[in-house]
mmCIF file of C-alpha atoms and ligand atoms in Angstrom:
data_model
loop_
_atom_site.group_PDB
_atom_site.id
_atom_site.type_symbol
_atom_site.label_atom_id
_atom_site.label_comp_id
_atom_site.label_asym_id
_atom_site.label_seq_id
_atom_site.Cartn_x
_atom_site.Cartn_y
_atom_site.Cartn_z
ATOM 1 C CA MET T 139 -34.965 3.467 -29.590
ATOM 2 C CA LYS T 140 -36.894 1.230 -27.274
ATOM 3 C CA ALA T 141 -37.100 2.135 -23.597
ATOM 4 C CA TYR T 142 -35.411 -0.042 -21.007
ATOM 5 C CA LEU T 143 -38.266 0.461 -18.589
ATOM 6 C CA ASP T 144 -41.566 1.477 -20.129
ATOM 7 C CA LEU T 145 -44.681 2.550 -18.325
ATOM 8 C CA GLU T 146 -47.529 2.784 -20.763
ATOM 9 C CA ALA T 147 -50.826 4.377 -19.782
ATOM 10 C CA ILE T 148 -50.692 3.024 -16.235
ATOM 11 C CA GLY T 149 -53.737 3.563 -14.038
ATOM 12 C CA ILE T 150 -54.905 2.038 -10.837
ATOM 13 C CA VAL T 151 -58.140 1.990 -8.909
ATOM 14 C CA PHE T 152 -58.185 0.791 -5.314
ATOM 15 C CA PRO T 153 -61.363 -0.759 -3.915
ATOM 16 C CA THR T 154 -62.050 0.950 -0.592
ATOM 17 C CA ALA T 155 -64.854 0.841 1.970
ATOM 18 C CA ARG T 156 -66.233 4.087 0.485
ATOM 19 C CA GLY T 157 -66.098 2.775 -3.041
ATOM 20 C CA PRO T 158 -63.462 2.672 -5.736
ATOM 21 C CA PHE T 159 -60.580 5.197 -5.448
ATOM 22 C CA ARG T 160 -58.634 6.128 -8.516
ATOM 23 C CA ALA T 161 -55.058 6.804 -7.401
ATOM 24 C CA LEU T 162 -53.289 6.937 -10.750
ATOM 25 C CA GLN T 163 -54.286 7.766 -14.278
ATOM 26 C CA ASP T 164 -52.492 7.584 -17.565
ATOM 27 C CA ILE T 165 -48.870 7.409 -16.317
ATOM 28 C CA ASN T 166 -46.503 7.304 -19.270
ATOM 29 C CA LEU T 167 -42.764 7.137 -18.748
ATOM 30 C CA LYS T 168 -39.852 5.716 -20.688
ATOM 31 C CA VAL T 169 -36.651 5.196 -18.782
ATOM 32 C CA ASN T 170 -33.338 4.533 -20.499
ATOM 33 C CA GLN T 171 -30.723 2.116 -19.254
ATOM 34 C CA GLY T 172 -28.426 3.797 -16.762
ATOM 35 C CA GLU T 173 -30.755 6.735 -16.177
ATOM 36 C CA PHE T 174 -31.354 8.166 -12.725
ATOM 37 C CA ILE T 175 -34.957 9.181 -12.453
ATOM 38 C CA SER T 176 -36.556 10.920 -9.484
ATOM 39 C CA LEU T 177 -40.261 10.917 -8.876
ATOM 40 C CA ILE T 178 -41.394 13.960 -6.907
ATOM 41 C CA GLY T 179 -44.797 15.119 -5.767
ATOM 42 C CA HIS T 180 -46.856 16.001 -2.746
ATOM 43 C CA SER T 181 -47.441 13.463 0.010
ATOM 44 C CA GLY T 182 -50.221 11.044 -0.964
ATOM 45 C CA CYS T 183 -50.157 11.806 -4.698
ATOM 46 C CA GLY T 184 -49.233 8.255 -5.708
ATOM 47 C CA LYS T 185 -45.427 8.024 -5.856
ATOM 48 C CA SER T 186 -45.132 4.836 -3.864
ATOM 49 C CA THR T 187 -47.997 3.369 -5.848
ATOM 50 C CA VAL T 188 -46.045 3.900 -9.107
ATOM 51 C CA LEU T 189 -42.898 2.363 -7.585
ATOM 52 C CA ASN T 190 -44.855 -0.600 -6.205
ATOM 53 C CA ILE T 191 -46.361 -1.305 -9.624
ATOM 54 C CA VAL T 192 -42.830 -1.336 -11.144
ATOM 55 C CA ALA T 193 -41.713 -3.538 -8.236
ATOM 56 C CA GLY T 194 -44.517 -5.919 -9.050
ATOM 57 C CA LEU T 195 -45.988 -5.535 -5.519
ATOM 58 C CA LEU T 196 -49.207 -3.952 -6.923
ATOM 59 C CA ASP T 197 -51.095 -4.787 -10.107
ATOM 60 C CA ALA T 198 -52.064 -1.814 -12.240
ATOM 61 C CA THR T 199 -55.726 -1.720 -13.252
ATOM 62 C CA GLU T 200 -54.843 -0.294 -16.647
ATOM 63 C CA GLY T 201 -51.799 -0.080 -18.833
ATOM 64 C CA LEU T 202 -48.549 -1.963 -19.142
ATOM 65 C CA CYS T 203 -45.252 -1.969 -17.297
ATOM 66 C CA LEU T 204 -42.462 -3.387 -19.448
ATOM 67 C CA LEU T 205 -38.911 -4.047 -18.354
ATOM 68 C CA LYS T 206 -36.592 -4.971 -21.243
ATOM 69 C CA ASP T 207 -39.719 -5.635 -23.311
ATOM 70 C CA LYS T 208 -41.103 -8.117 -20.773
ATOM 71 C CA GLU T 209 -44.290 -7.407 -18.889
ATOM 72 C CA VAL T 210 -43.752 -6.984 -15.126
ATOM 73 C CA LYS T 211 -45.813 -9.626 -13.323
ATOM 74 C CA GLY T 212 -45.073 -9.823 -9.636
ATOM 75 C CA PRO T 213 -41.785 -9.116 -7.872
ATOM 76 C CA GLY T 214 -38.480 -10.414 -9.232
ATOM 77 C CA PRO T 215 -34.740 -10.168 -8.644
ATOM 78 C CA ASP T 216 -34.418 -7.928 -11.689
ATOM 79 C CA ARG T 217 -35.981 -5.130 -9.573
ATOM 80 C CA ALA T 218 -34.547 -4.519 -6.110
ATOM 81 C CA VAL T 219 -36.347 -2.181 -3.712
ATOM 82 C CA VAL T 220 -34.875 0.029 -0.963
ATOM 83 C CA PHE T 221 -37.541 1.382 1.384
ATOM 84 C CA GLN T 222 -37.362 4.339 3.709
ATOM 85 C CA ASN T 223 -37.453 2.206 6.780
ATOM 86 C CA HIS T 224 -34.609 -0.239 6.410
ATOM 87 C CA SER T 225 -36.106 -3.671 6.092
ATOM 88 C CA LEU T 226 -33.169 -5.657 7.338
ATOM 89 C CA LEU T 227 -33.736 -8.887 9.205
ATOM 90 C CA PRO T 228 -32.819 -8.046 12.803
ATOM 91 C CA TRP T 229 -31.574 -11.494 13.777
ATOM 92 C CA LEU T 230 -29.014 -11.661 10.941
ATOM 93 C CA THR T 231 -25.711 -9.765 10.821
ATOM 94 C CA VAL T 232 -25.049 -7.114 8.226
ATOM 95 C CA TYR T 233 -23.069 -9.655 6.208
ATOM 96 C CA GLN T 234 -25.832 -12.237 6.458
ATOM 97 C CA ASN T 235 -28.508 -9.744 5.397
ATOM 98 C CA VAL T 236 -26.639 -9.094 2.159
ATOM 99 C CA ARG T 237 -25.580 -12.724 1.736
ATOM 100 C CA LEU T 238 -29.215 -13.862 1.836
ATOM 101 C CA GLY T 239 -30.037 -12.034 -1.421
ATOM 102 C CA VAL T 240 -26.725 -12.962 -3.018
ATOM 103 C CA ASP T 241 -27.344 -16.679 -2.298
ATOM 104 C CA LYS T 242 -30.679 -16.379 -4.105
ATOM 105 C CA VAL T 243 -29.502 -14.658 -7.268
ATOM 106 C CA MET T 244 -26.036 -16.323 -7.472
ATOM 107 C CA ALA T 245 -27.043 -19.835 -6.467
ATOM 108 C CA ASP T 246 -24.992 -21.270 -9.331
ATOM 109 C CA LYS T 247 -21.808 -19.489 -8.284
ATOM 110 C CA PRO T 248 -19.200 -20.966 -5.881
ATOM 111 C CA LYS T 249 -19.343 -20.004 -2.195
ATOM 112 C CA THR T 250 -16.070 -18.062 -2.255
ATOM 113 C CA GLU T 251 -17.334 -15.953 -5.103
ATOM 114 C CA ARG T 252 -20.565 -15.176 -3.260
ATOM 115 C CA HIS T 253 -18.612 -14.276 -0.146
ATOM 116 C CA ASP T 254 -16.339 -11.910 -2.068
ATOM 117 C CA TRP T 255 -19.316 -10.337 -3.755
ATOM 118 C CA VAL T 256 -20.987 -9.608 -0.458
ATOM 119 C CA LEU T 257 -17.834 -7.951 0.869
ATOM 120 C CA HIS T 258 -17.422 -5.983 -2.338
ATOM 121 C CA ASN T 259 -20.886 -4.544 -2.074
ATOM 122 C CA LEU T 260 -20.465 -3.732 1.601
ATOM 123 C CA LYS T 261 -17.312 -1.868 0.604
ATOM 124 C CA LEU T 262 -19.187 0.166 -1.994
ATOM 125 C CA VAL T 263 -21.372 1.593 0.769
ATOM 126 C CA HIS T 264 -18.467 1.824 3.245
ATOM 127 C CA MET T 265 -19.858 -0.773 5.584
ATOM 128 C CA GLU T 266 -17.334 -3.597 5.437
ATOM 129 C CA HIS T 267 -16.133 -2.727 8.955
ATOM 130 C CA ALA T 268 -19.561 -3.533 10.395
ATOM 131 C CA ALA T 269 -20.091 -6.842 8.629
ATOM 132 C CA GLU T 270 -20.505 -8.821 11.828
ATOM 133 C CA LYS T 271 -22.850 -6.362 13.552
ATOM 134 C CA ARG T 272 -26.570 -6.839 13.803
ATOM 135 C CA PRO T 273 -29.083 -4.134 12.617
ATOM 136 C CA GLY T 274 -29.829 -3.262 16.261
ATOM 137 C CA GLU T 275 -26.176 -2.306 16.802
ATOM 138 C CA ILE T 276 -25.813 0.201 13.956
ATOM 139 C CA SER T 277 -27.297 3.657 13.200
ATOM 140 C CA GLY T 278 -30.181 4.429 10.877
ATOM 141 C CA GLY T 279 -27.863 5.751 8.187
ATOM 142 C CA MET T 280 -25.738 2.600 8.409
ATOM 143 C CA LYS T 281 -28.816 0.412 8.135
ATOM 144 C CA GLN T 282 -29.831 2.339 5.018
ATOM 145 C CA ARG T 283 -26.332 1.772 3.596
ATOM 146 C CA VAL T 284 -26.775 -1.977 4.153
ATOM 147 C CA GLY T 285 -30.174 -1.882 2.507
ATOM 148 C CA ILE T 286 -28.594 -0.277 -0.526
ATOM 149 C CA ALA T 287 -25.701 -2.809 -0.528
ATOM 150 C CA ARG T 288 -28.204 -5.647 -0.367
ATOM 151 C CA ALA T 289 -30.142 -4.203 -3.283
ATOM 152 C CA LEU T 290 -26.956 -3.537 -5.389
ATOM 153 C CA ALA T 291 -25.569 -6.981 -4.633
ATOM 154 C CA MET T 292 -28.523 -8.520 -6.412
ATOM 155 C CA GLN T 293 -27.430 -6.696 -9.600
ATOM 156 C CA PRO T 294 -30.946 -5.683 -10.462
ATOM 157 C CA ASP T 295 -31.844 -4.212 -13.857
ATOM 158 C CA VAL T 296 -33.585 -1.410 -11.966
ATOM 159 C CA LEU T 297 -32.950 -0.118 -8.491
ATOM 160 C CA LEU T 298 -36.152 1.158 -6.909
ATOM 161 C CA MET T 299 -35.804 3.467 -3.932
ATOM 162 C CA ASP T 300 -38.770 4.865 -1.979
ATOM 163 C CA GLU T 301 -37.572 7.919 -0.020
ATOM 164 C CA PRO T 302 -34.413 6.079 0.897
ATOM 165 C CA PHE T 303 -32.885 9.015 2.818
ATOM 166 C CA GLY T 304 -36.150 10.380 4.220
ATOM 167 C CA ALA T 305 -35.674 9.218 7.805
ATOM 168 C CA LEU T 306 -32.067 10.393 8.105
ATOM 169 C CA ASP T 307 -30.604 13.603 9.572
ATOM 170 C CA ALA T 308 -29.324 16.129 7.041
ATOM 171 C CA LEU T 309 -25.620 15.282 7.363
ATOM 172 C CA THR T 310 -26.101 11.538 7.080
ATOM 173 C CA ARG T 311 -28.430 12.097 4.163
ATOM 174 C CA ALA T 312 -25.810 14.166 2.329
ATOM 175 C CA HIS T 313 -23.174 11.515 2.837
ATOM 176 C CA LEU T 314 -25.419 8.778 1.603
ATOM 177 C CA GLN T 315 -26.527 10.840 -1.422
ATOM 178 C CA ASP T 316 -22.873 11.275 -2.344
ATOM 179 C CA SER T 317 -22.247 7.571 -1.988
ATOM 180 C CA VAL T 318 -25.219 6.734 -4.194
ATOM 181 C CA MET T 319 -23.974 9.173 -6.835
ATOM 182 C CA GLU T 320 -20.480 7.615 -6.727
ATOM 183 C CA ILE T 321 -21.832 4.109 -6.978
ATOM 184 C CA GLN T 322 -24.163 4.997 -9.811
ATOM 185 C CA ALA T 323 -21.329 6.664 -11.700
ATOM 186 C CA GLU T 324 -19.278 3.500 -11.299
ATOM 187 C CA LEU T 325 -21.915 0.896 -12.009
ATOM 188 C CA GLY T 326 -24.274 2.734 -14.281
ATOM 189 C CA ASN T 327 -27.388 1.532 -12.471
ATOM 190 C CA THR T 328 -30.836 2.364 -13.743
ATOM 191 C CA VAL T 329 -32.545 4.029 -10.797
ATOM 192 C CA LEU T 330 -36.101 5.091 -10.007
ATOM 193 C CA MET T 331 -36.096 7.039 -6.778
ATOM 194 C CA ILE T 332 -38.969 8.671 -4.915
ATOM 195 C CA THR T 333 -38.309 11.851 -3.016
ATOM 196 C CA HIS T 334 -40.074 14.912 -1.820
ATOM 197 C CA ASP T 335 -36.827 16.765 -1.395
ATOM 198 C CA VAL T 336 -36.236 19.231 -4.211
ATOM 199 C CA ASP T 337 -32.489 19.553 -3.649
ATOM 200 C CA GLU T 338 -32.061 15.806 -3.580
ATOM 201 C CA ALA T 339 -33.967 15.424 -6.829
ATOM 202 C CA VAL T 340 -31.837 18.037 -8.640
ATOM 203 C CA LEU T 341 -28.578 16.796 -7.231
ATOM 204 C CA LEU T 342 -29.065 13.144 -8.098
ATOM 205 C CA SER T 343 -31.241 12.939 -11.147
ATOM 206 C CA ASP T 344 -30.921 12.871 -14.896
ATOM 207 C CA ARG T 345 -34.615 13.615 -15.096
ATOM 208 C CA ILE T 346 -37.174 14.647 -12.518
ATOM 209 C CA VAL T 347 -40.706 13.352 -13.009
ATOM 210 C CA MET T 348 -43.138 15.690 -11.311
ATOM 211 C CA MET T 349 -46.502 14.304 -10.383
ATOM 212 C CA THR T 350 -49.799 16.114 -10.064
ATOM 213 C CA ASN T 351 -51.838 15.795 -6.913
ATOM 214 C CA GLY T 352 -54.291 12.933 -6.580
ATOM 215 C CA PRO T 353 -56.821 11.535 -6.885
ATOM 216 C CA ALA T 354 -56.221 10.340 -10.454
ATOM 217 C CA ALA T 355 -52.639 11.641 -10.219
ATOM 218 C CA THR T 356 -50.548 11.668 -13.358
ATOM 219 C CA ILE T 357 -47.238 13.056 -14.614
ATOM 220 C CA GLY T 358 -47.424 16.841 -14.770
ATOM 221 C CA GLU T 359 -43.995 17.612 -16.194
ATOM 222 C CA ILE T 360 -40.661 15.972 -16.751
ATOM 223 C CA LEU T 361 -37.569 18.103 -16.142
ATOM 224 C CA ALA T 362 -34.187 17.148 -17.677
ATOM 225 C CA VAL T 363 -31.361 17.997 -15.237
ATOM 226 C CA ASP T 364 -28.612 19.091 -17.543
ATOM 227 C CA LEU T 365 -25.967 19.599 -14.884
ATOM 228 C CA PRO T 366 -22.626 17.933 -15.679
ATOM 229 C CA ARG T 367 -21.407 15.001 -13.584
ATOM 230 C CA PRO T 368 -19.716 14.342 -11.227
ATOM 231 C CA ARG T 369 -21.759 16.815 -9.214
ATOM 232 C CA ASP T 370 -20.512 18.493 -6.114
ATOM 233 C CA ARG T 371 -23.146 19.871 -3.773
ATOM 234 C CA LEU T 372 -20.931 22.731 -2.568
ATOM 235 C CA GLN T 373 -19.997 23.791 -6.074
ATOM 236 C CA LEU T 374 -23.579 23.517 -7.279
ATOM 237 C CA ALA T 375 -24.618 26.061 -4.650
ATOM 238 C CA HIS T 376 -22.786 28.649 -6.767
ATOM 239 C CA GLU T 377 -24.235 27.472 -10.109
ATOM 240 C CA PRO T 378 -27.090 29.618 -11.518
ATOM 241 C CA ARG T 379 -28.271 26.633 -13.517
ATOM 242 C CA TYR T 380 -28.714 24.583 -10.325
ATOM 243 C CA HIS T 381 -30.894 27.304 -8.837
ATOM 244 C CA ALA T 382 -32.912 27.667 -12.006
ATOM 245 C CA LEU T 383 -33.709 23.938 -12.028
ATOM 246 C CA ARG T 384 -34.516 23.999 -8.377
ATOM 247 C CA SER T 385 -36.892 26.894 -8.904
ATOM 248 C CA GLN T 386 -38.621 25.055 -11.679
ATOM 249 C CA VAL T 387 -39.412 22.109 -9.435
ATOM 250 C CA LEU T 388 -40.532 24.392 -6.595
ATOM 251 C CA GLU T 389 -42.659 26.372 -9.009
ATOM 252 C CA PHE T 390 -44.350 23.197 -10.121
ATOM 253 C CA LEU T 391 -44.890 21.859 -6.620
ATOM 254 C CA TYR T 392 -45.884 25.034 -4.861
ATOM 255 C CA ASN T 393 -47.496 27.283 -7.406
ATOM 256 C CA ARG T 394 -49.053 24.857 -9.853
ATOM 257 C CA GLN T 395 -49.972 22.052 -7.421
ATOM 258 C CA MET T 396 -50.912 24.057 -4.317
ATOM 259 C CA ARG T 397 -52.828 26.757 -6.212
ATOM 260 C CA PRO T 398 -53.856 24.969 -9.411
ATOM 261 C CA LYS T 399 -56.879 27.206 -10.104
ATOM 262 C CA GLU T 400 -55.015 30.502 -9.903
ATOM 263 C CA ALA T 401 -52.188 29.158 -12.038
ATOM 264 C CA ALA T 402 -54.531 27.885 -14.701
HETATM 265 N N1 ADP C 1008 -54.011 -0.264 -0.923
HETATM 266 C C1 ADP C 1008 -54.608 0.909 -0.988
HETATM 267 N N2 ADP C 1008 -55.953 1.023 -0.870
HETATM 268 C C2 ADP C 1008 -56.583 2.220 -0.993
HETATM 269 N N3 ADP C 1008 -55.956 3.372 -1.210
HETATM 270 C C3 ADP C 1008 -54.633 3.349 -1.346
HETATM 271 C C4 ADP C 1008 -53.897 2.137 -1.230
HETATM 272 N N4 ADP C 1008 -52.577 2.427 -1.382
HETATM 273 C C5 ADP C 1008 -52.499 3.761 -1.576
HETATM 274 N N5 ADP C 1008 -53.747 4.331 -1.557
HETATM 275 C C6 ADP C 1008 -54.081 5.745 -1.774
HETATM 276 O O1 ADP C 1008 -53.474 6.139 -3.008
HETATM 277 C C7 ADP C 1008 -52.939 7.434 -2.904
HETATM 278 C C8 ADP C 1008 -51.466 7.459 -3.221
HETATM 279 O O2 ADP C 1008 -50.720 6.787 -2.194
HETATM 280 P P1 ADP C 1008 -49.167 6.650 -2.210
HETATM 281 O O3 ADP C 1008 -48.737 6.061 -3.500
HETATM 282 O O4 ADP C 1008 -48.766 5.900 -0.978
HETATM 283 O O5 ADP C 1008 -48.689 8.175 -2.101
HETATM 284 P P2 ADP C 1008 -47.269 8.808 -1.939
HETATM 285 O O6 ADP C 1008 -46.237 7.724 -1.926
HETATM 286 O O7 ADP C 1008 -47.079 9.780 -3.077
HETATM 287 O O8 ADP C 1008 -47.258 9.551 -0.640
HETATM 288 C C9 ADP C 1008 -53.275 7.928 -1.510
HETATM 289 O O9 ADP C 1008 -54.445 8.647 -1.528
HETATM 290 C C10 ADP C 1008 -53.424 6.637 -0.723
HETATM 291 O O10 ADP C 1008 -54.313 6.840 0.371
HETATM 292 MG MG1 MG C 1009 -44.910 7.058 -0.435
#
């Protein structure tokens, strides 16, 4: 079976003042349609670089990135990105921020349909009540919800999220993680999400891609998260399998990546 999203031998070298810097080397990953993939690794290892290559914001020096068998060349509406720091336009209302993207990808659809679609997506993230507010009038968690609604409303083939909950307090993060799980269960989105939170990775993912430290970072291990869905964070806390998976990720990050020589 062909992969939906296919990263083949991706590498990238950045030119810097102190000479070329190899950030990534030989990244190989096949993602199936509807899969939820987390990318985890230490700060600075190259997670955002991978995501930006898939987004088309960066050009890989080597290798190929294929989405539905087509080479990714530059950004496109088939790949929506949610960043850690909500990138809403401050002078537009919540509704208008989402509408902007919808008008772009649904230009051929009647206005009423576009309007309904915006409201539908705001409902998915429980933000329809704040449609007329501006980003300055809502909390960080709410802004992140709107960012996710905006991305979902564009019906991308792949949803790319770079530490989408990283800037939020623990309770808000938990709520938003639950919303994302519900939405993904309903819509079957293909998601590539970056995180450095082990619990978040295990809770949300079908597979966790663990990256080695840079320079020349690559994929160290891929862990399949075989926990049944829907997943309930409180119930999982009592599941031995959840703790086993969690330990495997921690083991990789803390033993193998922090003390690679001793572990070898
Ligand atoms: N445009 C750039 N020019 C030079 N070096 C870069 C550039 N972007 C990222 N890097 C370097 O590549 C490595 C990976 O960065 P990044 O992907 O942002 O890491 P992460 O998201 O895992 O924290 C880091 O060492 C970073 O300094
Ligand atoms: Mg990053």
